[in-house]
Amino acid sequence: MQKGVFLGLSTADIVYYVPHYLQRNQKLKAERQLAYAGGPAANSAVTFASFGNEASLITGLGQHPLADLAKADLAAHKVRLIDSTDQPRRPPILSAIMVDLSNGERSVVYSNTDLRKLRRDCVNETTLEYADLLMLDGFYLPQAMQLAAMAKPKRIPVILDGGSWKEGLESLLPLVDYAICSAAFYPPGCTTPDSVFAYMRGHGIEHMAVTRDGDPILAQTGGRLCEVPVMPVKVMDTLGAGDIFHGAFCHYILENDFLLSLERAGEVASLSCASLGTRAWIEQEKFI
């Protein structure tokens, strides 16, 4: 069993599966509805734990009744929650998600994350005790910086989920060992994957990848640029696939090289798209 520490965003998600996107001023009955914890760090932690690993999640949910939805889901998937919001009585970040069943694409509306903060005492010298890796999603940057700086002398690998560029992220990059970014991740002045790779190299990152949905993953390691194939599947739901990819990568990178870990994580993410929601794949497939 490996131990991973995940720090970042968690939300309470309500997902509606509809036959098609709504038109203007239209009411539409959902074919199905699901509710669980969401957010990149939370979904990655659940994925990591699904391999039989120990996942600790540092995030902010609070004591509002709506937070119980996310907390119950995390507990059911054996994720150790370290709830550190500095405003515990506020509702958690809520997301309303609509998935188009005709093509698996999704739209997300969520409440503001900019003013959400964690308590200053949520990170200390024991947080990474016995940890095998640290995964960050770019949220809660002060604590992310603190933990990444603590990980370096301990030789604990730091993985960055680069979903989108966030202000101040350039200060974190020199502490990152593996950066896995989405196609929407563009640092200042970057417009292409090549320019993203160049920017990341300039901050000392040697292992980088850009995921592109169903297209091959672009990866650079040891100064070599290559493509990692993505397993084709019949897509039902792409929700959370990137988060699941990162959680699976965290599992595989502890025992495999960078490129093989990307390939195996891509297989898990692809299979997750073949079922509805971000949890069904765990019940349907067992990954060892």
Short mmCIF file of C-alpha atoms in Angstrom, two decimals:
data_model
loop_
_atom_site.label_atom_id
_atom_site.label_comp_id
_atom_site.label_asym_id
_atom_site.label_seq_id
_atom_site.Cartn_x
_atom_site.Cartn_y
_atom_site.Cartn_z
CA MET A 1 0.00 0.00 0.00
CA GLN A 2 1.29 3.44 -0.99
CA LYS A 3 0.42 6.68 0.77
CA GLY A 4 -0.52 9.81 -1.18
CA VAL A 5 -1.31 13.30 0.06
CA PHE A 6 -3.67 15.32 -2.13
CA LEU A 7 -4.20 19.04 -1.58
CA GLY A 8 -6.71 21.05 -3.55
CA LEU A 9 -10.28 21.65 -4.55
CA SER A 10 -13.28 19.62 -3.42
CA THR A 11 -16.86 20.39 -4.33
CA ALA A 12 -20.34 19.00 -3.86
CA ASP A 13 -21.54 17.98 -7.32
CA ILE A 14 -25.02 17.33 -8.68
CA VAL A 15 -24.93 15.83 -12.16
CA TYR A 16 -27.84 15.77 -14.59
CA TYR A 17 -27.80 13.44 -17.60
CA VAL A 18 -29.92 14.89 -20.39
CA PRO A 19 -30.74 13.64 -23.90
CA HIS A 20 -29.45 16.90 -25.40
CA TYR A 21 -28.38 20.37 -24.32
CA LEU A 22 -31.08 22.80 -23.38
CA GLN A 23 -32.28 25.40 -25.81
CA ARG A 24 -33.12 28.91 -24.72
CA ASN A 25 -35.88 29.08 -22.07
CA GLN A 26 -36.37 25.31 -22.22
CA LYS A 27 -37.21 22.89 -19.42
CA LEU A 28 -35.81 19.40 -19.79
CA LYS A 29 -36.29 16.25 -17.76
CA ALA A 30 -33.02 14.51 -16.85
CA GLU A 31 -32.64 10.85 -17.72
CA ARG A 32 -30.58 10.30 -14.58
CA GLN A 33 -29.16 12.25 -11.63
CA LEU A 34 -26.07 11.58 -9.51
CA ALA A 35 -24.56 13.41 -6.54
CA TYR A 36 -21.09 13.05 -5.01
CA ALA A 37 -17.82 14.81 -4.23
CA GLY A 38 -16.12 16.55 -7.13
CA GLY A 39 -13.10 18.67 -7.84
CA PRO A 40 -9.70 17.67 -9.21
CA ALA A 41 -8.01 16.83 -5.91
CA ALA A 42 -11.02 14.94 -4.56
CA ASN A 43 -11.53 12.81 -7.67
CA SER A 44 -7.82 12.09 -7.89
CA ALA A 45 -7.74 11.00 -4.25
CA VAL A 46 -10.72 8.68 -4.77
CA THR A 47 -9.00 7.17 -7.81
CA PHE A 48 -5.73 6.66 -5.94
CA ALA A 49 -7.57 5.02 -3.05
CA SER A 50 -9.45 2.72 -5.45
CA PHE A 51 -6.15 0.93 -6.17
CA GLY A 52 -5.92 -0.04 -2.52
CA ASN A 53 -3.68 2.89 -1.60
CA GLU A 54 -4.02 5.27 1.34
CA ALA A 55 -5.20 8.72 0.21
CA SER A 56 -5.30 11.78 2.46
CA LEU A 57 -7.16 14.81 1.10
CA ILE A 58 -6.50 18.31 2.44
CA THR A 59 -9.29 20.58 1.29
CA GLY A 60 -12.12 22.82 2.43
CA LEU A 61 -15.71 21.56 2.75
CA GLY A 62 -16.99 22.82 6.09
CA GLN A 63 -19.90 21.96 8.37
CA HIS A 64 -22.80 23.13 6.20
CA PRO A 65 -25.35 20.35 5.54
CA LEU A 66 -24.61 20.47 1.83
CA ALA A 67 -21.02 19.43 2.58
CA ASP A 68 -22.29 16.13 3.97
CA LEU A 69 -22.97 14.94 0.43
CA ALA A 70 -19.29 15.18 -0.48
CA LYS A 71 -18.06 13.92 2.88
CA ALA A 72 -20.17 10.77 2.69
CA ASP A 73 -18.88 10.00 -0.78
CA LEU A 74 -15.24 10.46 0.25
CA ALA A 75 -15.73 8.27 3.30
CA ALA A 76 -17.38 5.56 1.22
CA HIS A 77 -14.30 5.47 -1.01
CA LYS A 78 -11.89 5.36 1.95
CA VAL A 79 -10.37 8.79 1.47
CA ARG A 80 -9.06 10.36 4.69
CA LEU A 81 -10.49 13.87 4.75
CA ILE A 82 -8.58 16.71 6.40
CA ASP A 83 -11.24 19.42 6.24
CA SER A 84 -9.43 22.73 6.74
CA THR A 85 -11.73 25.47 5.46
CA ASP A 86 -11.31 28.78 7.28
CA GLN A 87 -15.07 29.45 7.09
CA PRO A 88 -16.72 26.18 8.17
CA ARG A 89 -20.28 27.54 8.29
CA ARG A 90 -20.33 28.61 4.65
CA PRO A 91 -21.79 26.22 2.07
CA PRO A 92 -19.18 24.22 0.19
CA ILE A 93 -18.36 25.03 -3.41
CA LEU A 94 -21.32 23.69 -5.38
CA SER A 95 -21.26 22.47 -8.96
CA ALA A 96 -24.24 21.85 -11.22
CA ILE A 97 -23.20 19.64 -14.12
CA MET A 98 -25.08 18.74 -17.26
CA VAL A 99 -23.93 15.79 -19.38
CA ASP A 100 -25.23 15.44 -22.92
CA LEU A 101 -25.99 11.74 -23.39
CA SER A 102 -25.83 12.08 -27.16
CA ASN A 103 -22.07 12.68 -27.12
CA GLY A 104 -20.79 12.46 -23.52
CA GLU A 105 -19.79 16.14 -23.35
CA ARG A 106 -20.42 18.09 -20.18
CA SER A 107 -21.01 21.65 -19.02
CA VAL A 108 -20.24 22.80 -15.48
CA VAL A 109 -21.51 25.75 -13.45
CA TYR A 110 -19.84 26.25 -10.07
CA SER A 111 -19.68 28.80 -7.30
CA ASN A 112 -16.69 31.10 -6.89
CA THR A 113 -13.45 29.53 -5.68
CA ASP A 114 -11.30 32.68 -5.53
CA LEU A 115 -12.23 33.68 -1.98
CA ARG A 116 -12.04 30.19 -0.51
CA LYS A 117 -9.09 29.67 1.81
CA LEU A 118 -7.72 27.06 4.17
CA ARG A 119 -6.67 27.52 7.78
CA ARG A 120 -3.01 28.42 8.13
CA ASP A 121 -2.43 25.58 10.59
CA CYS A 122 -3.68 22.82 8.26
CA VAL A 123 -0.13 22.05 7.07
CA ASN A 124 2.69 21.22 9.48
CA GLU A 125 5.86 19.16 9.72
CA THR A 126 3.90 15.92 10.14
CA THR A 127 1.62 16.33 7.12
CA LEU A 128 3.95 14.42 4.79
CA GLU A 129 5.04 11.88 7.36
CA TYR A 130 5.32 8.50 5.61
CA ALA A 131 3.97 10.02 2.38
CA ASP A 132 5.09 8.48 -0.92
CA LEU A 133 3.85 11.36 -3.09
CA LEU A 134 2.16 14.75 -3.07
CA MET A 135 -0.40 15.83 -5.65
CA LEU A 136 -1.48 19.44 -6.09
CA ASP A 137 -4.12 20.94 -8.40
CA GLY A 138 -3.08 24.60 -8.16
CA PHE A 139 -5.79 25.63 -5.69
CA TYR A 140 -4.97 26.82 -2.16
CA LEU A 141 -1.59 27.99 -3.41
CA PRO A 142 -0.09 29.12 -0.05
CA GLN A 143 -0.50 25.63 1.42
CA ALA A 144 0.55 24.02 -1.86
CA MET A 145 3.78 25.99 -1.82
CA GLN A 146 4.41 25.09 1.80
CA LEU A 147 3.88 21.38 1.26
CA ALA A 148 5.88 21.24 -1.98
CA ALA A 149 8.82 22.94 -0.24
CA MET A 150 8.61 20.36 2.54
CA ALA A 151 8.50 17.50 0.02
CA LYS A 152 11.74 18.45 -1.74
CA PRO A 153 14.27 17.57 0.98
CA LYS A 154 12.29 14.40 1.72
CA ARG A 155 12.54 13.37 -1.97
CA ILE A 156 8.77 12.98 -2.14
CA PRO A 157 7.65 13.42 -5.77
CA VAL A 158 5.35 16.37 -6.41
CA ILE A 159 2.72 15.95 -9.14
CA LEU A 160 0.87 18.96 -10.56
CA ASP A 161 -2.57 18.69 -12.11
CA GLY A 162 -2.48 21.64 -14.50
CA GLY A 163 -6.13 22.01 -15.40
CA SER A 164 -5.94 25.73 -16.11
CA TRP A 165 -3.43 28.47 -15.39
CA LYS A 166 -3.86 30.18 -12.01
CA GLU A 167 -2.28 33.40 -10.85
CA GLY A 168 0.88 32.80 -8.84
CA LEU A 169 1.40 29.28 -10.14
CA GLU A 170 4.82 30.21 -11.52
CA SER A 171 6.13 30.23 -7.93
CA LEU A 172 5.10 26.61 -7.44
CA LEU A 173 6.55 25.20 -10.68
CA PRO A 174 10.20 24.97 -9.55
CA LEU A 175 9.04 22.58 -6.81
CA VAL A 176 7.16 20.27 -9.21
CA ASP A 177 8.59 16.94 -10.43
CA TYR A 178 5.78 15.87 -12.78
CA ALA A 179 3.42 18.28 -14.54
CA ILE A 180 0.39 16.78 -16.28
CA CYS A 181 -1.58 19.55 -17.97
CA SER A 182 -4.79 19.78 -19.93
CA ALA A 183 -4.96 21.26 -23.41
CA ALA A 184 -6.48 24.38 -21.78
CA PHE A 185 -3.42 25.00 -19.59
CA TYR A 186 -1.61 28.04 -20.98
CA PRO A 187 0.94 29.92 -18.85
CA PRO A 188 1.51 33.60 -19.69
CA GLY A 189 2.73 34.04 -23.25
CA CYS A 190 2.05 30.42 -24.23
CA THR A 191 -0.25 29.50 -27.13
CA THR A 192 0.90 26.01 -28.17
CA PRO A 193 1.96 22.78 -26.41
CA ASP A 194 5.56 23.44 -27.50
CA SER A 195 5.53 26.82 -25.79
CA VAL A 196 4.00 25.25 -22.67
CA PHE A 197 6.79 22.67 -22.56
CA ALA A 198 9.39 25.39 -23.02
CA TYR A 199 7.85 27.44 -20.19
CA MET A 200 7.83 24.45 -17.86
CA ARG A 201 11.40 23.52 -18.72
CA GLY A 202 12.38 27.07 -17.90
CA HIS A 203 11.08 26.46 -14.38
CA GLY A 204 13.09 23.27 -13.98
CA ILE A 205 10.42 20.62 -14.73
CA GLU A 206 11.84 17.62 -16.60
CA HIS A 207 8.74 15.43 -16.92
CA MET A 208 5.73 17.05 -18.59
CA ALA A 209 2.63 15.97 -20.46
CA VAL A 210 -0.37 17.56 -22.14
CA THR A 211 -3.56 15.50 -22.35
CA ARG A 212 -5.82 16.13 -25.33
CA ASP A 213 -9.05 14.26 -24.67
CA GLY A 214 -9.08 11.25 -27.02
CA ASP A 215 -6.01 12.31 -28.98
CA PRO A 216 -2.53 11.00 -28.10
CA ILE A 217 -0.91 12.52 -25.03
CA LEU A 218 2.02 14.80 -25.75
CA ALA A 219 4.89 14.09 -23.39
CA GLN A 220 8.40 15.36 -22.84
CA THR A 221 10.91 13.60 -20.63
CA GLY A 222 14.68 13.59 -20.65
CA GLY A 223 14.60 16.23 -23.37
CA ARG A 224 12.68 13.89 -25.69
CA LEU A 225 9.26 14.75 -27.12
CA CYS A 226 6.90 11.88 -27.89
CA GLU A 227 3.26 10.86 -28.13
CA VAL A 228 1.54 8.37 -25.87
CA PRO A 229 -1.44 6.60 -27.46
CA VAL A 230 -4.89 6.81 -25.88
CA MET A 231 -7.11 3.75 -25.82
CA PRO A 232 -10.27 4.33 -27.89
CA VAL A 233 -13.63 3.67 -26.20
CA LYS A 234 -17.28 4.39 -26.84
CA VAL A 235 -17.70 7.57 -24.81
CA MET A 236 -20.70 7.88 -22.53
CA ASP A 237 -19.46 10.52 -20.09
CA THR A 238 -16.20 12.50 -20.00
CA LEU A 239 -16.89 14.02 -16.58
CA GLY A 240 -13.87 13.80 -14.28
CA ALA A 241 -11.74 11.88 -16.77
CA GLY A 242 -8.79 14.24 -16.30
CA ASP A 243 -9.01 13.97 -12.52
CA ILE A 244 -9.17 10.19 -12.75
CA PHE A 245 -6.14 10.28 -15.05
CA HIS A 246 -4.13 12.16 -12.42
CA GLY A 247 -5.14 9.82 -9.61
CA ALA A 248 -4.20 6.78 -11.69
CA PHE A 249 -0.91 8.40 -12.70
CA CYS A 250 -0.09 8.89 -9.02
CA HIS A 251 -0.58 5.17 -8.50
CA TYR A 252 1.49 4.02 -11.47
CA ILE A 253 4.39 6.47 -11.19
CA LEU A 254 5.44 4.93 -7.87
CA GLU A 255 6.34 1.70 -9.66
CA ASN A 256 6.82 2.60 -13.35
CA ASP A 257 8.61 5.08 -15.58
CA PHE A 258 6.99 8.29 -16.76
CA LEU A 259 5.79 7.20 -20.20
CA LEU A 260 4.39 3.86 -19.06
CA SER A 261 2.60 5.59 -16.19
CA LEU A 262 1.00 8.00 -18.66
CA GLU A 263 -0.13 5.12 -20.85
CA ARG A 264 -1.61 3.12 -18.00
CA ALA A 265 -3.31 6.20 -16.52
CA GLY A 266 -4.76 6.95 -19.95
CA GLU A 267 -6.30 3.48 -20.07
CA VAL A 268 -8.01 4.05 -16.72
CA ALA A 269 -9.30 7.47 -17.77
CA SER A 270 -10.58 6.10 -21.08
CA LEU A 271 -12.43 3.28 -19.35
CA SER A 272 -14.00 5.78 -16.95
CA CYS A 273 -15.54 7.52 -19.96
CA ALA A 274 -17.37 4.33 -20.93
CA SER A 275 -19.75 4.59 -17.96
CA LEU A 276 -21.81 7.34 -16.37
CA GLY A 277 -20.36 9.35 -13.51
CA THR A 278 -16.95 9.39 -11.89
CA ARG A 279 -17.39 6.32 -9.69
CA ALA A 280 -19.03 3.55 -11.75
CA TRP A 281 -15.71 2.46 -13.30
CA ILE A 282 -14.42 1.57 -9.83
CA GLU A 283 -17.16 -1.03 -9.38
CA GLN A 284 -16.93 -2.34 -12.93
CA GLU A 285 -13.16 -2.70 -13.24
CA LYS A 286 -10.49 -3.68 -10.75
CA PHE A 287 -7.05 -2.27 -11.55
CA ILE A 288 -4.04 -3.81 -9.89
#
